[in-house]
Short mmCIF file of C-alpha atoms in Angstrom, two decimals:
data_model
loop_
_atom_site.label_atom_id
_atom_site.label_comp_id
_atom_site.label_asym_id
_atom_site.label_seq_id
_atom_site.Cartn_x
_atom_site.Cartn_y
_atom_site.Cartn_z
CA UNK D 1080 -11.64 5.41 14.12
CA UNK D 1081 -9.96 2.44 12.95
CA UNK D 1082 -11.17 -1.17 13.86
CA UNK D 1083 -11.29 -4.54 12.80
CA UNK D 1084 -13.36 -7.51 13.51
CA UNK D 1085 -12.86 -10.71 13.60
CA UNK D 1086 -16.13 -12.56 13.19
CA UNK D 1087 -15.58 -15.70 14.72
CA UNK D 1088 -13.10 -16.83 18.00
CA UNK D 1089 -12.50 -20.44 16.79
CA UNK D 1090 -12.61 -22.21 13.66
CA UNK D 1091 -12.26 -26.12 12.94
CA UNK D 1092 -11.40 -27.63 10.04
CA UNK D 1093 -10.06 -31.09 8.90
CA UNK D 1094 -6.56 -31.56 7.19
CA UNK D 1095 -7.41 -30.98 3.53
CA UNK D 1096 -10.19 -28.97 3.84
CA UNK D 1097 -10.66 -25.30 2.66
CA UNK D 1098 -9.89 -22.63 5.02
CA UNK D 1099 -12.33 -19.52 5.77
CA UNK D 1100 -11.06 -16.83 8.48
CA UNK D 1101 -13.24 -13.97 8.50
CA UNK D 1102 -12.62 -9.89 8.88
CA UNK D 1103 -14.64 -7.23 8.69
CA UNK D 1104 -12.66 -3.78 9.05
CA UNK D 1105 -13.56 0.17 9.71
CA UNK D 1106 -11.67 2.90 8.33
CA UNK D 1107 -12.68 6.39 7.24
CA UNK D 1108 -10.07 6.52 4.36
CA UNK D 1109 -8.21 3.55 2.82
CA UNK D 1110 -6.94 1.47 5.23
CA UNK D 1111 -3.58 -0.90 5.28
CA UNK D 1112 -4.71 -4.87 6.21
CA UNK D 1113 -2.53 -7.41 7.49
CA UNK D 1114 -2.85 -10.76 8.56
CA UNK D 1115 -0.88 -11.86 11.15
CA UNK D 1116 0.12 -15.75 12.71
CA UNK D 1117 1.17 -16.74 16.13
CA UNK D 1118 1.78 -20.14 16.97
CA UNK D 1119 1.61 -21.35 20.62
CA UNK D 1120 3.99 -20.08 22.41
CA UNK D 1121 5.81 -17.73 19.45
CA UNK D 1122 5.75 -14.21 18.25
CA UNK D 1123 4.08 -13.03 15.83
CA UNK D 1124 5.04 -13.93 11.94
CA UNK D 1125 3.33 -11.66 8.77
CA UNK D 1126 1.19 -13.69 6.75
CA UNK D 1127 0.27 -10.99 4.09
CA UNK D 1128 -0.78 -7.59 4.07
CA UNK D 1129 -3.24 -5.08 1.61
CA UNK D 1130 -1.69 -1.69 1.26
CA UNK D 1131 -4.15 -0.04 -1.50
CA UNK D 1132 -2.34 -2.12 -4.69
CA UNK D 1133 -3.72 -5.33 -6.10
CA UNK D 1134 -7.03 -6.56 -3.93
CA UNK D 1135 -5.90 -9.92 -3.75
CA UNK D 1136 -3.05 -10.66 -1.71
CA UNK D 1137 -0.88 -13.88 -1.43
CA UNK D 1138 0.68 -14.23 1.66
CA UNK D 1139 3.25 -16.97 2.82
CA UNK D 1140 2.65 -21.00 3.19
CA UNK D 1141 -0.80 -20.73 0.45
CA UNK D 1142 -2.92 -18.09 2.52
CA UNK D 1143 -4.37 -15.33 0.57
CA UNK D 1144 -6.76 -12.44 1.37
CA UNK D 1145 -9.23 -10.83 -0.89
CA UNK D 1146 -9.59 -6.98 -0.11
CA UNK D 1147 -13.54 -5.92 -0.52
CA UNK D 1148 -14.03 -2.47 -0.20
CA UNK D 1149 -18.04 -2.47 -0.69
CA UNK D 1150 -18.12 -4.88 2.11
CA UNK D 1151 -15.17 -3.73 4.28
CA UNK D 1152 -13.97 -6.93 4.74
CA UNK D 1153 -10.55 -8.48 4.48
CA UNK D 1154 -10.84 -12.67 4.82
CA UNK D 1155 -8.34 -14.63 4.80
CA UNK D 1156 -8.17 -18.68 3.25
CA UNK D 1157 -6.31 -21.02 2.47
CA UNK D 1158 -7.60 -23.83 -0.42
CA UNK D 1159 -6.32 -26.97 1.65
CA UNK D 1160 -5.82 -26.91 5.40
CA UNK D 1161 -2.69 -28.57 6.84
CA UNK D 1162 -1.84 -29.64 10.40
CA UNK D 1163 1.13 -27.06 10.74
CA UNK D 1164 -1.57 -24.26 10.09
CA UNK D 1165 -3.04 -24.96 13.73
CA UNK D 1166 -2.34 -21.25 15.39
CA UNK D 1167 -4.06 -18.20 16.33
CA UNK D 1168 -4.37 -15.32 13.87
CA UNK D 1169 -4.81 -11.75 13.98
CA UNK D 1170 -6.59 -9.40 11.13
CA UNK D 1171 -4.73 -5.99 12.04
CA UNK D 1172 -5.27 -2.29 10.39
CA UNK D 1173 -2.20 0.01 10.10
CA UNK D 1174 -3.00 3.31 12.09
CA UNK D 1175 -1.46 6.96 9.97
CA UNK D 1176 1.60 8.11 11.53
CA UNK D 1177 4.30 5.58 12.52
CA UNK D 1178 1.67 3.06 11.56
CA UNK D 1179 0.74 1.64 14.59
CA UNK D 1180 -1.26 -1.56 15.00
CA UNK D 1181 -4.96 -1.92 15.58
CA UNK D 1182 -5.08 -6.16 16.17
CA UNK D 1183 -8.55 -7.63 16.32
CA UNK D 1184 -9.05 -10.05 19.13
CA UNK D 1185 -7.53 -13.39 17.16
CA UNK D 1186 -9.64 -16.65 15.55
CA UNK D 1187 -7.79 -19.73 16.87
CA UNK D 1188 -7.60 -21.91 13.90
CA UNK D 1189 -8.04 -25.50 14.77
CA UNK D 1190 -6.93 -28.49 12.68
CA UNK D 1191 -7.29 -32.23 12.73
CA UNK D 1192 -6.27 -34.92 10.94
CA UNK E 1416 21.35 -11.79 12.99
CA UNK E 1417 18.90 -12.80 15.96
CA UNK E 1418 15.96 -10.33 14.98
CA UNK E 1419 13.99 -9.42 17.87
CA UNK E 1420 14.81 -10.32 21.75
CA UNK E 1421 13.09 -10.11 24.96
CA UNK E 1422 14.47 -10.84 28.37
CA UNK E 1423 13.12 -12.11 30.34
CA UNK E 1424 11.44 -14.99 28.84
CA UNK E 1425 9.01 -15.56 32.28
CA UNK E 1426 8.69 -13.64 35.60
CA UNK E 1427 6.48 -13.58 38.71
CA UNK E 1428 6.09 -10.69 40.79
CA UNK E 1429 4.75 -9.76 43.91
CA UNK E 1430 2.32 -6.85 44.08
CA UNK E 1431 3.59 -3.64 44.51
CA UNK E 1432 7.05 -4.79 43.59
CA UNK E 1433 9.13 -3.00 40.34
CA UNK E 1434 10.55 -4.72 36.93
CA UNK E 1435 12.01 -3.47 34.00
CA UNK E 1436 11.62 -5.55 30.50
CA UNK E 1437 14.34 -5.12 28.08
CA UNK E 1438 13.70 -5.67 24.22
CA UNK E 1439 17.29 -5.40 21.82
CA UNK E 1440 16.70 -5.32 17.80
CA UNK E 1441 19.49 -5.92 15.54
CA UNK E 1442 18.19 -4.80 12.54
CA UNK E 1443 18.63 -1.36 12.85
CA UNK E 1444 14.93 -0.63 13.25
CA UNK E 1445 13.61 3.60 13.79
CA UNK E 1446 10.24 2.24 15.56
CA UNK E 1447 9.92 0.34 18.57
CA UNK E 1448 6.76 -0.65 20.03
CA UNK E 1449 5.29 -2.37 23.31
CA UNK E 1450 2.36 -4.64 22.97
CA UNK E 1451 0.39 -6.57 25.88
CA UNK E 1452 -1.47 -9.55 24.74
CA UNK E 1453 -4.75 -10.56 27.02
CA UNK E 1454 -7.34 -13.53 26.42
CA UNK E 1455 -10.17 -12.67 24.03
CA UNK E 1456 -8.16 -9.27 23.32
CA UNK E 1457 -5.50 -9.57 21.20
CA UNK E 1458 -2.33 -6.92 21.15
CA UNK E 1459 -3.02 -3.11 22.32
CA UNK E 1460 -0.47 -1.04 22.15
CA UNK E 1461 1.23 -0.24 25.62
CA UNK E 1462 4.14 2.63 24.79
CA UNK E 1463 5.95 3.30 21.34
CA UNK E 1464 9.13 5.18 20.04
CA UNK E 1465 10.21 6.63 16.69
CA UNK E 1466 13.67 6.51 17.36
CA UNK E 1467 16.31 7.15 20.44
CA UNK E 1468 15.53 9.41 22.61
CA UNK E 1469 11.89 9.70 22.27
CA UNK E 1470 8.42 8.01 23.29
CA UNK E 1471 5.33 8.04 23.30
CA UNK E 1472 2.06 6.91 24.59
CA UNK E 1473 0.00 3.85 23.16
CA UNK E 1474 -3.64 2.70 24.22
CA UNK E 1475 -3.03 1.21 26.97
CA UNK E 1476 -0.14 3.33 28.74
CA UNK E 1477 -1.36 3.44 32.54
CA UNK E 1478 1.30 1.87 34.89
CA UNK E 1479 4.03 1.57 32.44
CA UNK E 1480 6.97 3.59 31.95
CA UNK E 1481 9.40 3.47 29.02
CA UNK E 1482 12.89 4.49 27.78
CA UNK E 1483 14.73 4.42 24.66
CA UNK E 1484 18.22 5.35 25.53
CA UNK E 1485 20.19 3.56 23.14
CA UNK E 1486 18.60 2.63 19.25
CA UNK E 1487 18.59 -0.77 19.68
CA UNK E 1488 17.15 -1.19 22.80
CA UNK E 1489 13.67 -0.83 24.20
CA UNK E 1490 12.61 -0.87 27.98
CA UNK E 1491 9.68 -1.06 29.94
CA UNK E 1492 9.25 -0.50 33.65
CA UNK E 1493 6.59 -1.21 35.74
CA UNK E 1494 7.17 0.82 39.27
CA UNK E 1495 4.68 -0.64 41.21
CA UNK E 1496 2.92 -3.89 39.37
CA UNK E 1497 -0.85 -4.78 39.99
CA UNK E 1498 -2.44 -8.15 39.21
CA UNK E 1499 -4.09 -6.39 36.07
CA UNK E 1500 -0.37 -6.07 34.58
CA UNK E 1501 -0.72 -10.14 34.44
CA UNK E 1502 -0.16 -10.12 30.73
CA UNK E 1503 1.93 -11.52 27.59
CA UNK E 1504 3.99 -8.74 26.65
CA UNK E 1505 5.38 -8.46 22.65
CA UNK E 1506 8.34 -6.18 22.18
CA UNK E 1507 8.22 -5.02 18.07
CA UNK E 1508 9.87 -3.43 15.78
CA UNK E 1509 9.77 -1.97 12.04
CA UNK E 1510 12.17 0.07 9.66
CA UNK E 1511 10.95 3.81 9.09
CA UNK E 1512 9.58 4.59 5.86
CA UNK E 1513 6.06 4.62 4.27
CA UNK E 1514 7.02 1.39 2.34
CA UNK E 1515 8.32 -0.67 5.09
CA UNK E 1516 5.03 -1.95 6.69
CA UNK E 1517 6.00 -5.08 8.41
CA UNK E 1518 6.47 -5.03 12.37
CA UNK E 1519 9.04 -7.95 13.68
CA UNK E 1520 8.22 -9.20 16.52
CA UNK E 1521 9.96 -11.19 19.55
CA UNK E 1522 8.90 -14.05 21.35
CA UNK E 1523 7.11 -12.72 24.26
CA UNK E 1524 7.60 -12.12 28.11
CA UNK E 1525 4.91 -14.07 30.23
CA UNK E 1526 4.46 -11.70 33.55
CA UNK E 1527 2.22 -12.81 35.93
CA UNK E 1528 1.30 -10.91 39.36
CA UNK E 1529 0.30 -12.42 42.74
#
């Protein structure tokens, strides 16, 4: 079955800093990866996504994800954290047929100045 | 072009009572797709359709009811709501095609059930 994992529920990091947002994912063949953003209160907005092409992935606003087959994980960062950036985000994996969405259960991303 | 839209935005229901959601695309989308959002759970997949005229079932179906009469539009009904149905519910949508990977989403209805 597909699954994903999001390894921690919360994050903190100062404006600035380097951001780390961790995924570990379960597939038994190649999956598709996304990274999805919700701010508070707001739908959800595609960051970037990992459909079996180039490993690393820019996404929108600096993020970028580094696909790692051996250890079936899928993080997402971001060199320098800004304020704007404070939001919850789901790792996802596409399901075959009509690709529908497996979402982990979200790492709030907080950020202060 | 206004993407995704839910209506309504917020609702409170008494149990037992009946509701339908209504979710319109404007992008000509194929798939349609109900999501609930929970604390600590994230989306699961309520109902889905590949285009008009036909659904299906989700992960999470129990309780809900859907229709896709018309290709733009996406409805779900709850006949007889329980607090458990307390939820943020995400209409979606996405083009048809192995390519097109990206789901849009609208801004959410926030249902809650006394």
């Amino acid at each position: 079955a597909q699954s994903v994992t999001q390894l921690d529920s919360h994050v903190s990091v100062s404006e600035g800093t380097p951001v780390l947002l961790r995924c570990n994912y379960s597939s038994s063949y190649s999956p598709s990866l996304f990274w999805y953003v919700q701010h508070p209160n707001k739908g959800l907005q595609l960051l970037l996504k990992y459909t079996s092409a180039a490993t690393l992935v820019k996404g929108i606003n600096g993020f970028e994800a580094e696909f790692k087959k051996s250890e079936t994980s899928f993080h997402l960062t971001k060199p320098s954290a800004h304020m704007s950036d404070a939001a919850e985000y789901f790792c996802v994996v596409s399901l075959p047929g009509f690709q529908k969405l497996v979402f982990g259960t979200g790492t709030r991303l907080l950020v202060s100045p | 072009n206004a993407g995704v839209t839910q209506t309504p935005k917020f609702r409170v229901l008494k149990t037992g009572q009946s509701m339908t959601l209504l979710c319109a695309q404007d992008m000509n989308h194929e798939y349609m797709y109900w999501y609930r959002q929970d604390p600590g759970m994230g989306l699961r997949l309520i109902h889905y359709s590949v285009g008009e005229g036909t659904t299906a079932k989700g992960e999470v179906p129990d309780g809900y009811n859907v229709s896709r009469l018309k290709k733009q539009n996406f409805l779900l009904g709850l006949e007889s709501a329980a607090p458990s149905q307390t939820s943020v519910y995400f209409c979606a949508s996405k083009n048809q095609g192995s390519r097109a990977y990206e789901q849009y989403f609208g801004p959410g209805t926030r249902l809650t059930v006394t």
